[in-house]
Short mmCIF file of C-alpha atoms and ligand atoms in Angstrom, two decimals:
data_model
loop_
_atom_site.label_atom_id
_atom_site.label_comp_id
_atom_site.label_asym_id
_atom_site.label_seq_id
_atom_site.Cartn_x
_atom_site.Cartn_y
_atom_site.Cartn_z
CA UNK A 1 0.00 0.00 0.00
CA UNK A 2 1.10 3.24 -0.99
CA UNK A 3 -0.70 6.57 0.60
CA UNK A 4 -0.24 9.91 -1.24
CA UNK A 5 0.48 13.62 -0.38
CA UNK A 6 -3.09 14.68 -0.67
CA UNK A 7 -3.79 18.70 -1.17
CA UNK A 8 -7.20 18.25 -2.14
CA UNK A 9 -9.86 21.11 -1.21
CA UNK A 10 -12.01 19.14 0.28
CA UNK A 11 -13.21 16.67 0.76
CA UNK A 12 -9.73 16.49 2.04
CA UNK A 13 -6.96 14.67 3.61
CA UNK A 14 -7.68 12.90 6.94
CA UNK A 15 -4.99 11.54 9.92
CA UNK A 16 -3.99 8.23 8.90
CA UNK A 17 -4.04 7.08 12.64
CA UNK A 18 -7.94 7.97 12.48
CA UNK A 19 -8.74 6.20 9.53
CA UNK A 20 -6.40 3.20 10.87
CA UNK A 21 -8.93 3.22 13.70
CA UNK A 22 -11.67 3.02 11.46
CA UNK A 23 -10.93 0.35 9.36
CA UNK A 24 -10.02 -2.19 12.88
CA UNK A 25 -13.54 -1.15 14.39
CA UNK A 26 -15.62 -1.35 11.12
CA UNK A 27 -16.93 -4.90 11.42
CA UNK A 28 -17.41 -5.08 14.89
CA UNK A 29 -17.55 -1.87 16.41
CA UNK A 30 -16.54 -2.49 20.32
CA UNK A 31 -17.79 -5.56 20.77
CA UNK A 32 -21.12 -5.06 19.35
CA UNK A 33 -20.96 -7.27 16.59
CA UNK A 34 -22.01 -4.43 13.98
CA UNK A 35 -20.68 -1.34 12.19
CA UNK A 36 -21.16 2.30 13.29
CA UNK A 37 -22.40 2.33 9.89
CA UNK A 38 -25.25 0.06 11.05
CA UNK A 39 -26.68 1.26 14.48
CA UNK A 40 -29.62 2.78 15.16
CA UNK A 41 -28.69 6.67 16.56
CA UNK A 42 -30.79 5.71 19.34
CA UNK A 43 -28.76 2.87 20.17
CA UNK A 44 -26.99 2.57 23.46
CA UNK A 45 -23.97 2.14 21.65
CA UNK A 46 -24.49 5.46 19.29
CA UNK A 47 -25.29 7.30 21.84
CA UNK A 48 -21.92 8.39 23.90
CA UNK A 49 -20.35 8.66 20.39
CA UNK A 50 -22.50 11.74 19.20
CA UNK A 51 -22.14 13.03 23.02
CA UNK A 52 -18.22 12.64 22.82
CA UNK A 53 -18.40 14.37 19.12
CA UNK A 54 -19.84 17.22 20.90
CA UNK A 55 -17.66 17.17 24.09
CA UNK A 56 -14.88 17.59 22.20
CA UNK A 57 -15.81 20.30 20.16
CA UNK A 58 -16.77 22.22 22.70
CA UNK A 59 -13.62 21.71 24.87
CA UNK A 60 -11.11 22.12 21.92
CA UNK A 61 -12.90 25.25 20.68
CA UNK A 62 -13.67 26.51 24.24
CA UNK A 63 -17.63 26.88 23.40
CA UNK A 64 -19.02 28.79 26.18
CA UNK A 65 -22.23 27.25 27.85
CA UNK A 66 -24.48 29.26 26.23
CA UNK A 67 -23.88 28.23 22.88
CA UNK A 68 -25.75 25.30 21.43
CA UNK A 69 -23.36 23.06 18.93
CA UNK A 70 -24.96 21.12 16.30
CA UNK A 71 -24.26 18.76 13.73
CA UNK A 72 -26.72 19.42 10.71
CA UNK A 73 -26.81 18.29 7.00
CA UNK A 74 -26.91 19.47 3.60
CA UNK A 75 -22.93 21.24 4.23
CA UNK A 76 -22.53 24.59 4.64
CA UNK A 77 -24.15 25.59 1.16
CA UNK A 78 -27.34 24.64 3.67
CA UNK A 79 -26.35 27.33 6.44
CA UNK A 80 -26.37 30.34 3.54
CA UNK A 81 -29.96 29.75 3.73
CA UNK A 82 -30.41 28.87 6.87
CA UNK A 83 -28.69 32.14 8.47
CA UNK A 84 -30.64 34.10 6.33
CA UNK A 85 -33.88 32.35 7.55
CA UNK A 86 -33.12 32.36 11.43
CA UNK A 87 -31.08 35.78 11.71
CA UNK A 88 -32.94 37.98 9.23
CA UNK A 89 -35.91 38.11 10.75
CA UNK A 90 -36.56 41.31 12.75
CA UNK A 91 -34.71 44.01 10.51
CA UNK A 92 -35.00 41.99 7.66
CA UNK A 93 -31.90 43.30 6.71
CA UNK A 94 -28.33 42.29 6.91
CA UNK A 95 -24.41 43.20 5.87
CA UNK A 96 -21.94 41.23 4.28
CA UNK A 97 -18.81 41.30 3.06
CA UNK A 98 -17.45 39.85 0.04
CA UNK A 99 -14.64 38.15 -0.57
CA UNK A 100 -15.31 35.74 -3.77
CA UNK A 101 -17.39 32.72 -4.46
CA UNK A 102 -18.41 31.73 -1.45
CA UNK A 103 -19.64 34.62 0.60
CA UNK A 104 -21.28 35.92 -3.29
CA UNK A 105 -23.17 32.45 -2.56
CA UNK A 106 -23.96 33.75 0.41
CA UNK A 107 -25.29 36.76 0.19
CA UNK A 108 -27.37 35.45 -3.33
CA UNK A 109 -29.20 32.71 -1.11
CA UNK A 110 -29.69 35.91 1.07
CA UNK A 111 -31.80 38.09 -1.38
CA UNK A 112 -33.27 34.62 -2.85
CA UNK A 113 -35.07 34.75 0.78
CA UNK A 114 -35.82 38.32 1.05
CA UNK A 115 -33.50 39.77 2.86
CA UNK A 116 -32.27 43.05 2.40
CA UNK A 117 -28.30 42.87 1.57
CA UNK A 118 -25.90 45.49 2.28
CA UNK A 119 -22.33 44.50 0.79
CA UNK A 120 -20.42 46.65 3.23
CA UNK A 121 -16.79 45.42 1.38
CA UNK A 122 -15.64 43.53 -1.21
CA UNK A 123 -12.29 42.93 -2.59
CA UNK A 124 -13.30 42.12 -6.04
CA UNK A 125 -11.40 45.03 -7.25
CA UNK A 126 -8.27 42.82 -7.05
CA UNK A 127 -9.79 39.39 -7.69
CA UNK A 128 -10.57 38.84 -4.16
CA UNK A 129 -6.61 38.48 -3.12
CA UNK A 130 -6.93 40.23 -0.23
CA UNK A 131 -9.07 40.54 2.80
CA UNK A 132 -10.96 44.23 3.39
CA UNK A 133 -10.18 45.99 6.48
CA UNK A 134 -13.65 46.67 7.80
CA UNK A 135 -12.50 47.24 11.92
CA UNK A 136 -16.06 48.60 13.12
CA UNK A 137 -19.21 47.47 11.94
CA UNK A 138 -22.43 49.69 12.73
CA UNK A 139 -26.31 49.98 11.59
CA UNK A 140 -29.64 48.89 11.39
CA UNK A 141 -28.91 44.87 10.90
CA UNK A 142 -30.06 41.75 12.11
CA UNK A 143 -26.22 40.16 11.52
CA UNK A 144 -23.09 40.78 10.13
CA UNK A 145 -21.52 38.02 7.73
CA UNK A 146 -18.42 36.92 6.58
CA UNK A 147 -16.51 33.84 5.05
CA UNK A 148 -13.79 33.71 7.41
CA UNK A 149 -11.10 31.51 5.05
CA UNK A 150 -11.73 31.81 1.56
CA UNK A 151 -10.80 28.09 0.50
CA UNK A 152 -10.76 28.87 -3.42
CA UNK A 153 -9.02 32.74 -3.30
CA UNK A 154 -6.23 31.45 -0.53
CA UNK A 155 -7.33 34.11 1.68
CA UNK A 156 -7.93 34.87 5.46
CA UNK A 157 -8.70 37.07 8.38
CA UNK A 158 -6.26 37.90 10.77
CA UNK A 159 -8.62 40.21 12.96
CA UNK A 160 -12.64 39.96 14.11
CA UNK A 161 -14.27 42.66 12.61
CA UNK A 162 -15.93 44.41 15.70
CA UNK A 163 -19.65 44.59 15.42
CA UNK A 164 -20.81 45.85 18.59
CA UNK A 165 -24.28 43.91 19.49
CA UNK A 166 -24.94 42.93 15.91
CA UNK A 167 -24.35 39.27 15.87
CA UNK A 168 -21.12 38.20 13.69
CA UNK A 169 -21.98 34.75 11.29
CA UNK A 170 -19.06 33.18 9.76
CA UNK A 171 -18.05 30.63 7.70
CA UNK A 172 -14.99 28.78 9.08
CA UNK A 173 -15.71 25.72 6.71
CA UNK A 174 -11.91 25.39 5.43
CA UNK A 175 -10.50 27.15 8.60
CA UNK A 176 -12.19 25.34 11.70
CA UNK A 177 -9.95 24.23 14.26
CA UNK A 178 -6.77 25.44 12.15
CA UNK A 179 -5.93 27.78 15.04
CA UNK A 180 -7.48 28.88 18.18
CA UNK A 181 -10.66 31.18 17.66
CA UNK A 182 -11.93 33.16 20.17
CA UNK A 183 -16.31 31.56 20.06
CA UNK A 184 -17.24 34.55 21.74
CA UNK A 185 -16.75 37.04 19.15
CA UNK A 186 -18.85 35.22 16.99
CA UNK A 187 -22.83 34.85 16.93
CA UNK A 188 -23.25 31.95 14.81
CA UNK A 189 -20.22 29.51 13.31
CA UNK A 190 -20.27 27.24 10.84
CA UNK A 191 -18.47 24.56 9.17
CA UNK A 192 -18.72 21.84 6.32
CA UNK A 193 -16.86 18.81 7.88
CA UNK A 194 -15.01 17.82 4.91
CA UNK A 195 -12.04 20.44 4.77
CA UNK A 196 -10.41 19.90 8.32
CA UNK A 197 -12.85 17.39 10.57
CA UNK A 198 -14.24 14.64 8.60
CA UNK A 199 -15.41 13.01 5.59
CA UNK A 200 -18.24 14.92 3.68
CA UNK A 201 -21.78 14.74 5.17
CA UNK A 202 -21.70 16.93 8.31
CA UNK A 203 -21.93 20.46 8.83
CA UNK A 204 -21.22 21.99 12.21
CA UNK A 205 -22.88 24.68 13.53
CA UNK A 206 -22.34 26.42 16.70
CA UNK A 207 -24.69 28.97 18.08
CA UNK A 208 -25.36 31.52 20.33
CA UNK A 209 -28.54 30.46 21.94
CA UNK A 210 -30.33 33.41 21.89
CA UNK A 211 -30.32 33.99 18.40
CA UNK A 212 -32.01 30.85 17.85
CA UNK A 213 -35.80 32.44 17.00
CA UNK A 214 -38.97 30.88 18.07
CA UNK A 215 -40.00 32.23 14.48
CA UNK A 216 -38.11 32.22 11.21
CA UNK A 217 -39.04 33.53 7.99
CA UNK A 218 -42.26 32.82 6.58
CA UNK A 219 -42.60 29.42 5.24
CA UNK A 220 -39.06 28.64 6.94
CA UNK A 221 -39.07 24.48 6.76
CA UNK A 222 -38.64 22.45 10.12
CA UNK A 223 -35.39 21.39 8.66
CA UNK A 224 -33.94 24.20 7.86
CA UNK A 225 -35.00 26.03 11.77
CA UNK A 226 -31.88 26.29 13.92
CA UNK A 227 -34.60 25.71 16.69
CA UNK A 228 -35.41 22.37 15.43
CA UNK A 229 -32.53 20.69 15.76
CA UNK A 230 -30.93 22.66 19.12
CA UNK A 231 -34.39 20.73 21.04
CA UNK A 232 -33.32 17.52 19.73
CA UNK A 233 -30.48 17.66 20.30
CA UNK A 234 -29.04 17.14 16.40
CA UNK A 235 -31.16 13.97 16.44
CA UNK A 236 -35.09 15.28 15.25
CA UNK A 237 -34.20 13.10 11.82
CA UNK A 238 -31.23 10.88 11.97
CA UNK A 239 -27.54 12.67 11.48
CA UNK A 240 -25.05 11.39 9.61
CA UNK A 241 -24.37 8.99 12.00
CA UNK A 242 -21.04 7.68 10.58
CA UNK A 243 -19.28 11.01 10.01
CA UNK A 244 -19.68 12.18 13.06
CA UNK A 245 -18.10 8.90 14.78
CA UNK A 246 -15.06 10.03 12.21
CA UNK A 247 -15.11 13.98 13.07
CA UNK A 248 -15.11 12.15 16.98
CA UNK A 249 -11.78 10.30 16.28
CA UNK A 250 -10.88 13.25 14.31
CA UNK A 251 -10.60 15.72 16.95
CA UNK A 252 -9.30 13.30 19.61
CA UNK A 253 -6.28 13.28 16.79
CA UNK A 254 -6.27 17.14 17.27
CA UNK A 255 -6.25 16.98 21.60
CA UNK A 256 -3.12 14.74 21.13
CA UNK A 257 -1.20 16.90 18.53
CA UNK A 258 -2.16 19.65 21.10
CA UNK A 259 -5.47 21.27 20.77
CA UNK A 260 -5.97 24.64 18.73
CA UNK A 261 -3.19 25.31 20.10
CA UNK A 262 -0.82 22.59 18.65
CA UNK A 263 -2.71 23.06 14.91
CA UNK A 264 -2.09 26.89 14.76
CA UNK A 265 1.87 25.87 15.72
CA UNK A 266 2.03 22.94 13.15
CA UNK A 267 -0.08 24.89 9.98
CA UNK A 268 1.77 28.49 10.83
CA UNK A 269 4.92 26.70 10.43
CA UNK A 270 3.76 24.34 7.70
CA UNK A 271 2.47 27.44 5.47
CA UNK A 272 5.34 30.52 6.58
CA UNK A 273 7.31 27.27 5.02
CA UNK A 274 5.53 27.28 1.39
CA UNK A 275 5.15 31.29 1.15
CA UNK A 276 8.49 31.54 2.36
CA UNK A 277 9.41 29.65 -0.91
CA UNK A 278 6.86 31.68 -3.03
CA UNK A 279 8.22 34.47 -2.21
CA UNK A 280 11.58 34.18 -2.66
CA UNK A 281 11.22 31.83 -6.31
CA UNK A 282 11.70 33.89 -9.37
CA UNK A 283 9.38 31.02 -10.84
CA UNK A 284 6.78 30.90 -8.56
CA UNK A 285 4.19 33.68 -6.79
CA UNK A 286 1.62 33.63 -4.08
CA UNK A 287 -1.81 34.94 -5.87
CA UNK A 288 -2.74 36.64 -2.23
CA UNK A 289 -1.29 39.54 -0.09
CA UNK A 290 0.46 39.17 3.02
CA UNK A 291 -1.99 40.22 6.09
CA UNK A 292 -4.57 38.56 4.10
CA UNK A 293 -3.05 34.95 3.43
CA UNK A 294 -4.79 31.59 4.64
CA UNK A 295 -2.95 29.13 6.43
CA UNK A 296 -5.10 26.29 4.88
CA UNK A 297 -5.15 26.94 1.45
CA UNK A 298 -2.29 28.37 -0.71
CA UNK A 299 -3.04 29.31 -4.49
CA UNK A 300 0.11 30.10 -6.19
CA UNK A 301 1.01 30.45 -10.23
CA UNK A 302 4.55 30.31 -12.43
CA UNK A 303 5.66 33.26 -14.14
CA UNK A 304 4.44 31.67 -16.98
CA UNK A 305 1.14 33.48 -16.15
CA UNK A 306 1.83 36.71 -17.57
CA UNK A 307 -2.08 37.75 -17.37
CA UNK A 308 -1.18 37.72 -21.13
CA UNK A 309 -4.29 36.60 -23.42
CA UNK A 310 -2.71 35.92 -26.74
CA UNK A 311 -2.97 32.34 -27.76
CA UNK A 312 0.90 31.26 -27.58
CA UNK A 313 1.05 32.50 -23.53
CA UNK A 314 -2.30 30.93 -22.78
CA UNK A 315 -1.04 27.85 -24.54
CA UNK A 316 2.08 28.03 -22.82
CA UNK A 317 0.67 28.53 -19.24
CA UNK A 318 -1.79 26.08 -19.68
CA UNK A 319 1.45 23.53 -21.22
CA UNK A 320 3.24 24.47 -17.97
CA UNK A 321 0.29 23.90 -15.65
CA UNK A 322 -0.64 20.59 -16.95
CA UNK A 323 2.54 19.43 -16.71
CA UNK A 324 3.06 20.65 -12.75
CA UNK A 325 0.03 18.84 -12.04
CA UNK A 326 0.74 15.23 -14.13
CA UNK A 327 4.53 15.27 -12.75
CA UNK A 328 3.62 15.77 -9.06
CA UNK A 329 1.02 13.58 -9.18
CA UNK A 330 3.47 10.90 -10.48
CA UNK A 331 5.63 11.91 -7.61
CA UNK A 332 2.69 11.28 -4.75
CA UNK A 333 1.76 15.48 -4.96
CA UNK A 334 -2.03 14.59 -5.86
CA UNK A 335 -5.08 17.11 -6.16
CA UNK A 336 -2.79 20.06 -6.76
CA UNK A 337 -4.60 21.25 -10.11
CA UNK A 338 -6.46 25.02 -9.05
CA UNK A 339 -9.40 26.25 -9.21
CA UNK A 340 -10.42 27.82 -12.38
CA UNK A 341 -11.37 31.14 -11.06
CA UNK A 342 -7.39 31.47 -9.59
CA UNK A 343 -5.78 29.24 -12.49
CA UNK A 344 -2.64 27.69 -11.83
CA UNK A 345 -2.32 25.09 -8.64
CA UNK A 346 -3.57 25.66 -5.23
CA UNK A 347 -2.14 23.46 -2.26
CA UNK A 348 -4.64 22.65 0.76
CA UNK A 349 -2.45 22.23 3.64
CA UNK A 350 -5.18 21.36 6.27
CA UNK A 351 -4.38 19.86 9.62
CA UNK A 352 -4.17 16.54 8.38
CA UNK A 353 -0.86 17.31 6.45
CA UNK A 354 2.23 17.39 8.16
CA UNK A 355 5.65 19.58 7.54
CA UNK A 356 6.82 16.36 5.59
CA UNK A 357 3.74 17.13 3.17
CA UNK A 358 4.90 20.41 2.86
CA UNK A 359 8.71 19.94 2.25
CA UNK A 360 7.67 16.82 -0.52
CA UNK A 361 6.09 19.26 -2.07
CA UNK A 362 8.70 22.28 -2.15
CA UNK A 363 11.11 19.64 -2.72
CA UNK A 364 9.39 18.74 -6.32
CA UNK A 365 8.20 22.57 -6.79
CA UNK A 366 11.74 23.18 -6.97
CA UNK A 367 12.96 20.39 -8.95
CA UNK A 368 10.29 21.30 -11.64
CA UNK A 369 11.60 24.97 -11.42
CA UNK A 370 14.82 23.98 -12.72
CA UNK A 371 13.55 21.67 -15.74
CA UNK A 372 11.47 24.17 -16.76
CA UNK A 373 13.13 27.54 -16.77
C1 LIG B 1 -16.31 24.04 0.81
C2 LIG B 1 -16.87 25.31 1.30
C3 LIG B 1 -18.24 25.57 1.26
C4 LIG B 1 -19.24 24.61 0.66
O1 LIG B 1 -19.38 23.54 1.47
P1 LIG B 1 -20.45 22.38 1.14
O2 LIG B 1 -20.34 21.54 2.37
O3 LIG B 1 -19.98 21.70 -0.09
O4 LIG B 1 -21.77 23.01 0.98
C5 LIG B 1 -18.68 26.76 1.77
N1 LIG B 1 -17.83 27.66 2.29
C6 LIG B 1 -16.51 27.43 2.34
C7 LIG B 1 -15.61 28.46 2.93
C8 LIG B 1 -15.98 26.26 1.83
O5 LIG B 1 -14.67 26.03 1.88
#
């Protein structure tokens, strides 16, 4: 067996001693004679697994007692509507800020519902390579909402807008448990699993509990009330039973590599080593600014992409790209291909990845530097 460097987006990379665990426990699950996969979620055996899922979060992210954390469905694509349904209901009203494709998403499902959308920023003027500096946040709004780690752009916040007693919603999808977060700041949090705390299939959500309304938008549907599930405790239809066993094993992976804590030492370390890199190769950039860079996800091009759009450089960039991608993936560098609104390769460095991920990958970036100057 031969396991690979994986820098995939998401769904992503995940510890190998956690899926080791997996695979000895997936017949018989503790003596029980059946899979996780199997058991009711009202089984006595289910039971202490979503309880520990939940412990866990709410000691590694220090979740005060007055947040509820849940783990919902339908990934965080659901939660653009579901904000929108449970937060904008007295005003009606509420201000985002933009930072590319996935708070646009955002703030589209937003208006779809009828809320009233002030884009506040944006940093669209620059292809969304940098994060606006928005320090104080004021007006007539129900909530105030960001994407806290663009996954596709590369790019990050390194301060909490202040927003004075308007609630603060973001999406930490690609950037949960990558470093400590201070929960209090925020209103509402929320995270697809499958970028840094399990496979795809559970989103968690952790909020303050008295935003959670008695009365959502009109026509709101059960599922998609933040009420609903916070009474039943994430079980009023059955969860994805089986991902949230793995996000359990998954952050018991984190408390032993240190907590928060431990991941913000490991991924500052494993990224300041990659942009150190980009920034110094005469063959390589960043695509973001510094003071605006992620730690989980680093977009980067050759100087083969000139921004020139006469056929023989788009030819040759896209030669040059190609080959990047087809030779590292020979080498064990797989899923390093970017996204098409950033062109040229993006690596995912989530938690799961170690320095020796990191240093493979220089290693070959390098190499492929020389051969193709
Ligand atoms: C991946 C991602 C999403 C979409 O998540 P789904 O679970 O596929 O709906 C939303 N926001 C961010 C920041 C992401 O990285």
């Amino acid at each position: 067996m031969k396991r690979v460097y994986n820098f995939s987006a998401g769904p992503s990379c995940l510890p190998e001693e956690v899926l080791k665990e997996c695979a000895a426990e997936m017949l018989d699950y503790q003596g029980t004679g059946q899979s996780v996969m199997e058991m009711s979620h009202r089984s006595k055996a289910y039971e202490p697994i979503i309880q520990d899922a939940e412990a866990m979060v709410r000691k590694l992210m220090n979740v005060p007692d007055n947040y509820k954390v849940l783990f919902l469905q339908g990934g965080a694509s659901t939660q653009f509507a579901m904000v929108a349904e449970n937060l904008g209901v007295k005003k009606g009203k509420a201000a985002y800020i933009n930072t590319g494709v996935w708070s646009k998403k955002a703030i589209a499902e937003a208006k779809k519902l009828g809320v009233q959308v002030d884009v506040i920023a944006t940093s669209e003027d620059k292809n969304f390579s940098y994060i606006p500096r928005v320090e104080k946040i004021t007006g007539d709004y129900d909530y105030v909402y960001i994407c806290f780690n663009n996954t596709i752009m590369g790019t990050h916040y390194e301060y909490i807008p202040d927003t004075g007693n308007i609630p603060l919603v973001a999406d930490i999808s690609s950037c949960v448990l990558s470093e400590p977060l201070d929960v209090t700041k925020f209103g509402v949090l929320f995270a697809g699993a499958q970028k840094n705390l399990a496979p795809a299939g559970v989103t968690l959500v952790i909020i303050r509990e008295d935003l959670i309304p008695e009365e959502c938008r009109p026509g709101t549907p059960t599922m998609l009330m933040y009420k609903t599930h916070a009474e039943n405790g994430s079980m009023y239809n059955t969860p994805p039973c089986y991902t949230i066993y793995v996000l359990g094993k998954v952050l018991h992976w984190v408390e032993k590599n240190g907590g928060a804590e431990g991941m913000g030492k490991r991924n500052h370390e494993k990224a300041d080593y990659l942009y150190n890199f980009l920034d110094n190769s005469d063959f390589y950039h960043a695509t973001t600014e510094k003071g605006s860079r992620s730690l989980m996800n680093v977009p980067f091009l050759t100087k083969y992409s000139t921004g020139a759009t006469d056929d023989a450089s788009v030819a040759k960039e896209k030669e040059i790209n190609d080959k990047f991608v087809k030779e590292a993936t020979a080498a064990g560098l797989v899923n390093l291909k970017g996204h098409r609104l950033v062109g040229g390769m993006r690596a995912s460095i989530y938690n799961a990845m170690g320095l020796d991920g990191v240093k493979a990958l220089v290693d070959f970036m390098k190499k492929f530097a020389d051969e193709n100057k």
